[in-house]
Amino acid sequence: MPDFRCSFASVEDEEPIVGTAPTDPEILLVECPGPWGREAVTDNRLPEAVRDHLAGLPLKVFLLRRYDGSAGPGTRVFLARATEDGYDVRSTVLARPEDLLDLDVDRDLATLPSYDAPLWLVCTNGKRDRCCAELGRPIAGLLSQEWPDGTWETTHLGGHRFSGTLLALPSGLTLGRLDTSNVLAACEAIERGEVPVELVRGRAGRPGVEQVRELHVLGGGDPADDIVATPGPPRRQSCGDDKLKATTRYVVGR
């Protein structure tokens, strides 16, 4: 099915997006301009020693690049750790990519300067999934006009079939089914401290059940209601992989 688009199929099937945000409690974001391969952390233009180092770290690594292809000076790095409200984000600019070899996540997360400005991380890795590139890049282009410093294209956030998808920091709110008609209003709402519930997949850094619980309560649900993860129907989850994979549905009950 060469014309298959996982995001279109997900919309047609009315697949729920709630509870599908990344669950990673720690994230390392590394500026890496130029093309990315399907396995971006190991297939990029960083020095080989740096690629091997990043691939061996015990935390999630995302690569970043600017929509217009600009880069530097230096290599921008962000470290983020989940908190009750979202993520504690720290940042620095390294003189050389090789300086990543000396970055100590536990030590430097506490010592690097805080970064409190909004970050909009838009998944655009077309080598991983066509929907991410076709839907994500126009979104990144639009956001970069409004937030030139805070907008980055990023590698695999997970959930290609919910493209366009975006991770907002420091809130951790992960949005899905975005396009150029709704993304500006959604990001402006997040900047005001609001939650655009209709587009939110969940708050990253938390288990899926807790993501669902937060959105359930924000929608007027009872905090005492049970949230139960149940097996969903297997489905093709990516344009780049024709395998059927398991999904998870969340059932809310008293």
Coordinates of C-alpha atoms in Angstrom, one line a residue:
M1 CA 0.0 0.0 0.0
P2 CA 2.4 2.7 -1.2
D3 CA -0.1 5.5 -0.6
F4 CA -1.0 4.4 3.0
R5 CA -0.9 7.2 5.5
C6 CA -1.0 6.1 9.1
S7 CA -2.3 9.4 10.4
F8 CA -5.3 9.4 8.0
A9 CA -6.1 5.8 8.9
S10 CA -6.1 6.6 12.6
V11 CA -8.5 9.5 12.1
E12 CA -10.8 7.4 9.9
D13 CA -10.9 4.7 12.6
E14 CA -11.5 7.3 15.3
E15 CA -8.6 6.0 17.3
P16 CA -8.3 7.7 20.7
I17 CA -5.2 9.8 21.2
V18 CA -5.5 10.2 25.0
G19 CA -2.8 8.4 27.0
T20 CA -0.3 8.2 24.1
A21 CA 2.3 10.8 25.1
P22 CA 6.0 9.7 25.7
T23 CA 6.5 8.4 29.2
D24 CA 10.2 9.1 29.5
P25 CA 11.1 10.8 32.8
E26 CA 14.4 12.1 31.5
I27 CA 15.1 13.6 28.1
L28 CA 18.3 14.8 26.4
L29 CA 17.8 17.1 23.4
V30 CA 20.8 17.7 21.2
E31 CA 21.1 20.1 18.3
C32 CA 22.1 18.1 15.1
P33 CA 21.4 19.9 11.8
G34 CA 21.4 18.1 8.5
P35 CA 19.6 14.9 7.5
W36 CA 18.6 12.1 9.9
G37 CA 18.2 8.5 9.1
R38 CA 15.4 6.1 10.3
E39 CA 17.3 5.4 13.5
A40 CA 18.3 9.1 13.9
V41 CA 20.4 8.8 17.0
T42 CA 22.9 6.5 15.3
D43 CA 22.3 7.8 11.7
N44 CA 23.3 11.5 11.5
R45 CA 26.3 13.8 10.9
L46 CA 27.6 13.8 14.5
P47 CA 31.1 12.3 15.0
E48 CA 31.0 8.6 15.4
A49 CA 32.1 8.6 19.0
V50 CA 29.3 11.0 19.9
R51 CA 26.7 8.9 18.1
D52 CA 27.9 5.8 20.0
H53 CA 27.8 7.7 23.2
L54 CA 24.3 9.0 22.7
A55 CA 23.0 5.6 21.7
G56 CA 24.4 4.1 25.0
L57 CA 22.8 6.6 27.4
P58 CA 20.2 5.3 29.8
L59 CA 17.7 8.0 28.8
K60 CA 15.7 9.2 25.8
V61 CA 17.6 11.2 23.3
F62 CA 16.0 13.5 20.7
L63 CA 17.9 15.3 18.0
L64 CA 17.0 18.9 17.1
R65 CA 17.3 21.1 14.0
R66 CA 16.0 24.4 12.9
Y67 CA 13.3 24.6 10.2
D68 CA 15.4 26.8 8.0
G69 CA 18.5 24.7 8.3
S70 CA 20.5 27.2 10.3
A71 CA 22.8 26.0 13.1
G72 CA 25.1 27.2 15.8
P73 CA 27.3 28.7 16.8
G74 CA 28.1 25.8 19.1
T75 CA 25.8 22.8 19.8
R76 CA 22.6 23.6 21.8
V77 CA 21.7 21.0 24.4
F78 CA 18.7 20.7 26.7
L79 CA 18.3 18.3 29.7
A80 CA 14.8 17.8 31.0
R81 CA 13.6 15.8 34.0
A82 CA 9.9 15.1 34.8
T83 CA 8.3 16.9 37.8
E84 CA 4.8 17.0 39.1
D85 CA 3.9 19.9 36.8
G86 CA 5.9 18.9 33.7
Y87 CA 9.6 19.0 33.2
D88 CA 12.5 20.9 34.8
V89 CA 14.5 22.0 31.7
R90 CA 18.1 23.0 31.8
S91 CA 20.2 24.2 28.8
T92 CA 23.7 25.0 27.6
V93 CA 25.6 25.6 24.4
L94 CA 28.6 23.3 23.9
A95 CA 31.6 24.5 21.9
R96 CA 31.9 21.2 20.0
P97 CA 29.6 18.1 19.7
E98 CA 32.5 16.1 21.2
D99 CA 31.9 17.9 24.5
L100 CA 28.8 15.7 24.8
L101 CA 31.1 12.9 25.9
D102 CA 31.8 14.8 29.1
L103 CA 28.2 15.7 29.9
D104 CA 27.1 14.0 33.1
V105 CA 23.3 13.9 33.2
D106 CA 22.8 13.6 36.9
R107 CA 25.4 16.3 37.8
D108 CA 24.6 18.7 35.0
L109 CA 20.9 18.6 35.4
A110 CA 21.3 20.4 38.8
T111 CA 24.1 22.8 37.7
L112 CA 23.1 23.9 34.2
P113 CA 21.1 27.2 33.9
S114 CA 17.3 26.8 33.9
Y115 CA 15.5 27.2 30.6
D116 CA 11.9 28.5 31.2
A117 CA 11.0 29.8 27.8
P118 CA 8.6 27.7 25.7
L119 CA 10.0 24.9 23.5
W120 CA 7.9 23.5 20.7
L121 CA 9.4 20.3 19.5
V122 CA 7.7 19.1 16.3
C123 CA 8.3 15.6 15.0
T124 CA 9.5 15.8 11.3
N125 CA 11.7 12.7 10.7
G126 CA 10.4 11.6 7.3
K127 CA 12.9 8.7 7.1
R128 CA 11.0 7.2 10.1
D129 CA 7.5 8.1 8.9
R130 CA 6.1 10.1 6.0
C131 CA 3.3 11.6 8.0
C132 CA 5.8 13.2 10.4
A133 CA 7.5 15.1 7.5
E134 CA 4.4 15.9 5.4
L135 CA 2.4 17.2 8.3
G136 CA 5.1 18.2 10.7
R137 CA 7.3 20.4 8.6
P138 CA 4.6 23.0 7.7
I139 CA 3.8 23.1 11.4
A140 CA 7.4 23.8 12.3
G141 CA 7.6 26.4 9.7
L142 CA 4.6 28.3 11.0
L143 CA 5.7 28.1 14.6
S144 CA 9.2 29.2 13.8
Q145 CA 7.7 32.5 12.6
E146 CA 6.1 33.1 16.0
W147 CA 8.7 31.5 18.2
P148 CA 12.0 31.5 16.3
D149 CA 14.1 30.6 19.3
G150 CA 11.7 28.1 20.8
T151 CA 10.7 26.0 17.7
W152 CA 12.7 23.0 16.8
E153 CA 12.2 20.0 14.4
T154 CA 12.8 16.8 16.4
T155 CA 13.2 13.1 15.8
H156 CA 10.8 10.3 16.8
L157 CA 8.4 11.4 19.5
G158 CA 6.4 8.2 19.1
G159 CA 2.8 8.0 17.7
H160 CA 3.4 8.7 14.0
R161 CA -0.2 8.0 13.4
F162 CA -1.2 11.0 15.5
S163 CA 0.8 13.4 13.3
G164 CA 1.3 16.3 13.3
T165 CA 2.6 15.8 16.8
L166 CA 4.4 18.1 19.1
L167 CA 6.0 18.0 22.6
A168 CA 5.8 21.3 24.5
L169 CA 8.3 22.0 27.2
P170 CA 8.4 22.8 30.1
S171 CA 4.7 21.7 30.4
G172 CA 5.3 18.3 28.9
L173 CA 2.0 18.5 27.1
T174 CA 2.1 16.4 24.0
L175 CA -0.3 17.4 21.2
G176 CA -1.6 15.3 18.3
R177 CA -3.6 15.7 15.0
L178 CA -2.2 19.2 14.6
D179 CA -2.1 21.1 11.4
T180 CA -1.5 24.7 10.4
S181 CA -5.1 25.7 11.2
N182 CA -5.0 24.7 14.8
V183 CA -1.4 24.7 16.1
L184 CA -1.0 28.4 16.8
A185 CA -4.1 28.6 19.0
A186 CA -3.1 25.4 20.8
C187 CA 0.5 26.7 21.6
E188 CA -0.8 30.1 22.6
A189 CA -3.2 28.3 25.0
I190 CA -0.3 26.3 26.5
E191 CA 1.8 29.5 26.9
R192 CA -1.1 31.0 28.9
G193 CA -1.1 28.0 31.2
E194 CA -4.1 26.3 29.6
V195 CA -4.6 22.8 28.3
P196 CA -6.1 22.4 24.8
V197 CA -7.8 19.2 25.8
E198 CA -9.2 18.3 22.4
L199 CA -5.6 18.1 20.9
V200 CA -3.7 16.7 23.9
R201 CA -2.3 13.2 23.8
G202 CA -1.2 13.5 27.5
R203 CA 1.5 15.0 29.7
A204 CA 4.8 13.4 28.9
G205 CA 6.9 11.8 31.7
R206 CA 3.9 10.1 33.2
P207 CA 2.4 6.6 32.7
G208 CA -0.5 6.4 30.3
V209 CA -3.1 5.9 33.0
E210 CA -2.0 9.1 34.8
Q211 CA -2.1 11.0 31.5
V212 CA -5.7 9.9 31.0
R213 CA -6.6 10.7 34.5
E214 CA -5.5 14.3 34.2
L215 CA -7.4 14.9 31.0
H216 CA -10.5 13.1 32.5
V217 CA -10.5 15.4 35.4
L218 CA -9.9 18.5 33.3
G219 CA -12.9 17.5 31.2
G220 CA -15.1 17.4 34.3
G221 CA -14.7 13.8 35.3
D222 CA -14.5 12.5 38.9
P223 CA -10.9 12.2 40.2
A224 CA -12.1 9.0 42.0
D225 CA -13.0 7.2 38.8
D226 CA -10.9 4.2 37.9
I227 CA -8.7 4.3 34.8
V228 CA -7.9 0.9 33.4
A229 CA -5.5 0.1 30.6
T230 CA -6.9 -2.6 28.3
P231 CA -5.6 -4.1 25.0
G232 CA -6.7 -2.3 22.0
P233 CA -7.0 -3.7 18.4
P234 CA -3.7 -4.4 16.7
R235 CA -3.1 -1.9 13.9
R236 CA -0.5 -0.7 11.5
Q237 CA 1.1 2.2 13.3
S238 CA 3.5 3.7 10.8
C239 CA 3.8 4.5 7.1
G240 CA 7.2 3.0 7.2
D241 CA 6.4 -0.3 8.8
D242 CA 3.6 -2.6 7.6
K243 CA 3.6 -4.8 10.8
L244 CA 0.5 -4.9 12.9
K245 CA 1.3 -3.9 16.5
A246 CA -0.6 -3.9 19.8
T247 CA -2.4 -0.8 21.0
T248 CA -3.7 0.2 24.4
R249 CA -7.2 1.6 25.2
Y250 CA -8.1 3.3 28.5
V251 CA -11.5 2.6 30.1
V252 CA -12.9 5.0 32.6
G253 CA -15.3 3.6 35.2
R254 CA -16.4 4.2 38.8

